[in-house]
Coordinates of C-alpha atoms and ligand atoms in Angstrom, one line a residue:
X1 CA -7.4 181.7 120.9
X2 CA -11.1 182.8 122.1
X3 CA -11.5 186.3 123.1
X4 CA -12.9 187.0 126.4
X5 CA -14.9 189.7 128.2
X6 CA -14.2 190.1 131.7
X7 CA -16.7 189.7 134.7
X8 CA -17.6 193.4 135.3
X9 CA -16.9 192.9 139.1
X10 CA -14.1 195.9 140.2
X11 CA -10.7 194.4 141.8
X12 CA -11.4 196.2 145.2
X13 CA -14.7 194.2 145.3
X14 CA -13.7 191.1 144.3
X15 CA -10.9 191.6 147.4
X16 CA -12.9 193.0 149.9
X17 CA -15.0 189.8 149.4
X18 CA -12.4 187.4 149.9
X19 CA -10.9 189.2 152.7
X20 CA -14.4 189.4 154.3
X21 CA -14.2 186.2 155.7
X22 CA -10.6 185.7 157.2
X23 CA -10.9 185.5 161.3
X24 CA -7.6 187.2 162.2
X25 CA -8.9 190.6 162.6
X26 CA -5.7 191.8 162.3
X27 CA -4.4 190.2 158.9
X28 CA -8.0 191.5 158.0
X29 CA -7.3 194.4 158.6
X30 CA -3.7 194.7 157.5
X31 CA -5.0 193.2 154.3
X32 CA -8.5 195.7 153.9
X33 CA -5.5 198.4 154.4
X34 CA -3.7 198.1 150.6
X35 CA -6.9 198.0 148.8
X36 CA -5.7 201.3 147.2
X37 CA -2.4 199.0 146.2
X38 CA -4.8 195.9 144.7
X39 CA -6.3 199.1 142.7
X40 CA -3.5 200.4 141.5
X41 CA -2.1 196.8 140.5
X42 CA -5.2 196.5 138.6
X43 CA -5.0 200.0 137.2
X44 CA -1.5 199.5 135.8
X45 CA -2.3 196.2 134.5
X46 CA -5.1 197.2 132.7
X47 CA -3.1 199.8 131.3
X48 CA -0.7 197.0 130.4
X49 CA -3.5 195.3 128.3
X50 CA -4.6 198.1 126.6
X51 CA -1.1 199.0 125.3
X52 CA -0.1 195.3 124.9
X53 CA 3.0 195.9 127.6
X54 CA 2.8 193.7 130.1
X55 CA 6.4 193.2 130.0
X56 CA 6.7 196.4 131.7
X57 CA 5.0 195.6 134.5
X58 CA 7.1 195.7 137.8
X59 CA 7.6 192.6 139.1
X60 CA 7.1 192.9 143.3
X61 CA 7.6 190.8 146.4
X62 CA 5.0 193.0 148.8
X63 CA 1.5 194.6 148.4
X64 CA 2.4 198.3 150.0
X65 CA 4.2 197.8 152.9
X66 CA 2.7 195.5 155.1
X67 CA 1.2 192.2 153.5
X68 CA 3.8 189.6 152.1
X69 CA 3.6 187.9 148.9
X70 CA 2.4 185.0 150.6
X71 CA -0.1 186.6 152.8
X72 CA -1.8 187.4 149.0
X73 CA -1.5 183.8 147.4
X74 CA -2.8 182.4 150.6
X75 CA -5.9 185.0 149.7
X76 CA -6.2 183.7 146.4
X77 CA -5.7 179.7 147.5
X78 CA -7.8 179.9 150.6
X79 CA -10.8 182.6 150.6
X80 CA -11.4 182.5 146.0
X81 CA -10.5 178.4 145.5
X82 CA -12.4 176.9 147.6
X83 CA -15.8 175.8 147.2
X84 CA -17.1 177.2 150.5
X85 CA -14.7 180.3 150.5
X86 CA -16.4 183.6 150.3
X87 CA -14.6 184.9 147.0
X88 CA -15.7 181.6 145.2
X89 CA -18.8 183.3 143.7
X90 CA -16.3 185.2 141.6
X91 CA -14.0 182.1 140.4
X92 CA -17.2 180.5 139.3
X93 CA -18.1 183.1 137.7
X94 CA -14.7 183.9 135.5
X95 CA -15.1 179.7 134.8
X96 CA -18.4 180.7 133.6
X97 CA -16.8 183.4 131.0
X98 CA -15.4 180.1 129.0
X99 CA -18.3 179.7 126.4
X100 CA -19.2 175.2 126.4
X101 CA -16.2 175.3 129.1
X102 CA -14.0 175.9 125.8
X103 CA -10.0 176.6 126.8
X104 CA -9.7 180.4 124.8
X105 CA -5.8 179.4 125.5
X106 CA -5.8 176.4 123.2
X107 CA -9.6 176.7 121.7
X108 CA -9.7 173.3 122.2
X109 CA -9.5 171.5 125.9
X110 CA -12.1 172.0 128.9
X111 CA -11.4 174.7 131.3
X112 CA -10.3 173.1 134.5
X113 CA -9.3 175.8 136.6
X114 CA -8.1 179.6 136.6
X115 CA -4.6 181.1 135.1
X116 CA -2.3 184.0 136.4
X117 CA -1.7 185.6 133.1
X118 CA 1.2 187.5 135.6
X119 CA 1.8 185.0 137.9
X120 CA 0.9 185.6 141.5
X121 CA 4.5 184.3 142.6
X122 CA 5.8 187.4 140.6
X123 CA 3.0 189.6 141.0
X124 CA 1.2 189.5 144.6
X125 CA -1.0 192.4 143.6
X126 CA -2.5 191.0 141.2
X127 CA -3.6 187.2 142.7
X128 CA -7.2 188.4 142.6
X129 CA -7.3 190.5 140.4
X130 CA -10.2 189.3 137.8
X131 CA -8.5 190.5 135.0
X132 CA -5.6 189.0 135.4
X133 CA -7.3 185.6 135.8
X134 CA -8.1 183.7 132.6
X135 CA -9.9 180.0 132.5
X136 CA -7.6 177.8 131.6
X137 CA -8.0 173.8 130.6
X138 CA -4.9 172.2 132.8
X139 CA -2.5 171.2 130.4
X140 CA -2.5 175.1 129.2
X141 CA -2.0 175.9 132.9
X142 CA 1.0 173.7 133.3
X143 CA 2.4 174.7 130.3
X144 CA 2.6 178.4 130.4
X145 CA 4.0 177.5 134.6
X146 CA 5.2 180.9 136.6
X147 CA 6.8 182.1 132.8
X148 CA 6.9 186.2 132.8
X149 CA 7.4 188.1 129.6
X150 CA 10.6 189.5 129.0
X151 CA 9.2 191.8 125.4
X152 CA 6.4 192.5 123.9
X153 CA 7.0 189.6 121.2
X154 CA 7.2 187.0 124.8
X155 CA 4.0 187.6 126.2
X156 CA 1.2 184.9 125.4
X157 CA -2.2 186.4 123.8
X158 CA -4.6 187.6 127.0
X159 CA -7.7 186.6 125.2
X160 CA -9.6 190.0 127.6
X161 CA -7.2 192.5 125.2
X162 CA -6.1 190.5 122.2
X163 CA -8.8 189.1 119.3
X164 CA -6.5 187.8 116.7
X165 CA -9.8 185.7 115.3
X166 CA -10.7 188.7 112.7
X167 CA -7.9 187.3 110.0
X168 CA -6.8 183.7 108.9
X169 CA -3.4 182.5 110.3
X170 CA -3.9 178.9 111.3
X171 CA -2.7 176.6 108.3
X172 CA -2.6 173.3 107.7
X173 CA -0.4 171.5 105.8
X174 CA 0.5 167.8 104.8
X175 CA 2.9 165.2 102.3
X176 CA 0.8 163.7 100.0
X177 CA 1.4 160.3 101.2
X178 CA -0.9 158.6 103.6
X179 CA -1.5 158.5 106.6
X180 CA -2.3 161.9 106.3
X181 CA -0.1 163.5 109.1
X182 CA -0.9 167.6 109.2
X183 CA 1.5 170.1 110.5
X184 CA 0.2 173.4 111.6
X185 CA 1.8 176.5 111.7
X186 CA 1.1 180.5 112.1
X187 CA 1.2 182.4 108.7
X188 CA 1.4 186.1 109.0
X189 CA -1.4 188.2 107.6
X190 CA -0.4 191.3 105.5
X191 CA -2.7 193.4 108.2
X192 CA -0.2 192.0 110.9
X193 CA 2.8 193.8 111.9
X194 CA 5.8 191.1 112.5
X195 CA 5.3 191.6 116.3
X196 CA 1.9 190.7 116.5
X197 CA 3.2 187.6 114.5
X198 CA 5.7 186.8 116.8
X199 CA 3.5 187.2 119.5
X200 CA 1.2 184.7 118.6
X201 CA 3.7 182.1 117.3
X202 CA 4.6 182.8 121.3
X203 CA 1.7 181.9 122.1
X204 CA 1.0 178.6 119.8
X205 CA 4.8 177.0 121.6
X206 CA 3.8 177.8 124.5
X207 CA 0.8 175.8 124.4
X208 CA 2.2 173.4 122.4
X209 CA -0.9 173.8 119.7
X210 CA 1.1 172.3 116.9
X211 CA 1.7 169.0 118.5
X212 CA -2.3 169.2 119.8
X213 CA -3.7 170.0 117.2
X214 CA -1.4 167.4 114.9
X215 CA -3.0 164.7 117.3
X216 CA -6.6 165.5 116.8
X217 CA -6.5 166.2 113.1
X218 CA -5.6 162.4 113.0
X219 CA -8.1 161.0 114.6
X220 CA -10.6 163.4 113.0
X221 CA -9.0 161.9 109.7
X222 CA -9.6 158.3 110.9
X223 CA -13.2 159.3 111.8
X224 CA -14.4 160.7 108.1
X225 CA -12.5 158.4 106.1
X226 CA -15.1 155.7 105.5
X227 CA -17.8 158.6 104.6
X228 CA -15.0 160.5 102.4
X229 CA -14.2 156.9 100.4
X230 CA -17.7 156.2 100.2
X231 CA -18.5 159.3 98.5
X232 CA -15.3 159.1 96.2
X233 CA -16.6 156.1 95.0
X234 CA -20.3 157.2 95.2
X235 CA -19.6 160.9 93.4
X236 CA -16.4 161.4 92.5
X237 CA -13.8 163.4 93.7
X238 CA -15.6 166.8 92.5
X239 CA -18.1 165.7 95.3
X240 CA -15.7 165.1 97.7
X241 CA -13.8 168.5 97.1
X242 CA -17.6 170.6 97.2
X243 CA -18.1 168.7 100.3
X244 CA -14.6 169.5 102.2
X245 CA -14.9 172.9 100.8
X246 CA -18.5 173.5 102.6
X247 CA -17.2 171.8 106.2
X248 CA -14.0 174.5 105.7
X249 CA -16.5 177.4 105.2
X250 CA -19.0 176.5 107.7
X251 CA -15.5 175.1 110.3
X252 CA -14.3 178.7 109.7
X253 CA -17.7 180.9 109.7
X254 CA -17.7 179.3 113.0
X255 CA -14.5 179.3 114.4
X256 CA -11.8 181.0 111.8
X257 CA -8.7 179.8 113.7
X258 CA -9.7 176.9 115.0
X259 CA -7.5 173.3 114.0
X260 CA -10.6 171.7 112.2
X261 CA -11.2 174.8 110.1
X262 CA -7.4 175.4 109.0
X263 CA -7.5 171.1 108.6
X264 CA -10.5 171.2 106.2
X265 CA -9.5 174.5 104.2
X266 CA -6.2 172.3 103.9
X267 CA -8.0 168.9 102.7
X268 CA -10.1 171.1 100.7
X269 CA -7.9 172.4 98.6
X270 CA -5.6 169.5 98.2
X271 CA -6.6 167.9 94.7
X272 CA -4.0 164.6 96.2
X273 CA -6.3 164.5 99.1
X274 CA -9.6 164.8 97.3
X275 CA -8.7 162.0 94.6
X276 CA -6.5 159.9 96.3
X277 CA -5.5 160.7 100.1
X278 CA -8.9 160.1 101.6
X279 CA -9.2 156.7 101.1
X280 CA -6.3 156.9 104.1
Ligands
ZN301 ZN1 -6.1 175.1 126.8

């Protein structure tokens, strides 16, 4: 998971903007009329972030009185998605927020489009609310669906409130037997309490990361296996374990929890792998 700071554009503006446009003067106005409501959504759900409670949020089926749930998605779908639409400027730039287009869902795919941490089907007030809207690569999107928390321990990270990158928890580990298939899991850190543990272990089914991250430490396996044999056979397997050891440092300086750090601090340390396994 990549942690995120969110565009400094307000939620009234980004609103206002994408109401700005719409030609029935009176949904325009009707809509320009519960900006205080988009503000308080926004308030309350930054409130949520802050205290890691976005369970509590109230789910709702109306912004104030007057504009329907669907009056609010069609805001988001038709005057923020579309190219040409005049709330775009502020899609492109949440896409933008994704450093190299990385997914800070999976840390690994390309973001593709943007995520309703709170759904907008559950939570009108909040369809355009930047906060609330995280770049996404597509199979993360699909994944995590319309889902809403039911506790604390349910609710995927929100990579604009929670940096879980400042400890290790991603390991890697493997049969000695080739191939060389690795399972990852989350480890808890001493420094984590068990609900920040369960949280993330949330997060990692929801996206499915084992299973992802299983696939590409295989092919990245297949890739360095002629350079690793060469260099058992070159060096020795002291050379090989100094030169998985400096990848894992440099993999983890770099990214701590990503799947090729935890993969080479796993190879690394695996006498089996360094004498034997990576011939493949
Ligand atoms: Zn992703």
């Amino acid at each position: 998971m990549l942690p995120l700071t969110p565009i400094p554009d307000k939620a009234d503006a980004v609103f206002l903007t994408c109401i700005g446009r719409i030609q029935d003067a009176a949904l325009r106005n009707r809509l320009a009329a519960v900006t205080n409501e988009i503000v308080r959504h926004d308030l309350e759900f930054g409130n949520a972030g802050t205290a890691s409670t976005f369970f509590k949020l109230p789910s709702h089926n109306a912004v104030g009185t007057n504009v329907t749930k669907a009056e609010m998605i069609s805001v988001y779908d038709h005057q923020m998605v579309p190219a040409a639409s005049h709330g775009r400027v502020y899609y492109d730039k949440i896409m933008a927020l994704a450093k190299n287009r990385r997914c800070p869902l999976c840390g690994f795919g390309q973001v593709w489009t943007l995520d309703h941490y709170m759904p907008k089907t559950h939570y009108p007030g909040l369809a355009v609310c930047p906060r609330n809207l995280v770049p996404s690569c597509s199979d993360c999107n699909k994944a995590k669906l319309s889902s809403v928390p039911s506790c604390v321990s349910k609710q995927t990270l929100n990579p604009y409130y929670d940096n879980v990158d400042e400890v290790t928890w991603l390991h890697g580990k493997f049969e000695n037997h080739t191939p060389v298939v690795v399972e990852f899991s989350v480890q808890k850190p001493r420094s984590w309490t068990a609900t920040t543990a369960s949280r993330v272990r949330h997060h990692f089914k929801t996206f499915n990361l084992a299973r992802v991250y299983s696939s590409e430490a295989a092919s990245e396996l297949g890739e360095i296996k002629e350079e690793l044999t060469n260099l058992l056979n070159t060096c020795g397997a002291s050379a090989v374990e100094t030169h998985l050891a400096e990848v894992a440092r440099r993999r983890t300086n770099a990214q701590r929890n990503s799947w090729r750090a935890a993969l080479y601090r796993a190879l690394a340390t695996s006498t089996w792998f360094c004498h034997t396994g990576c011939r493949g």
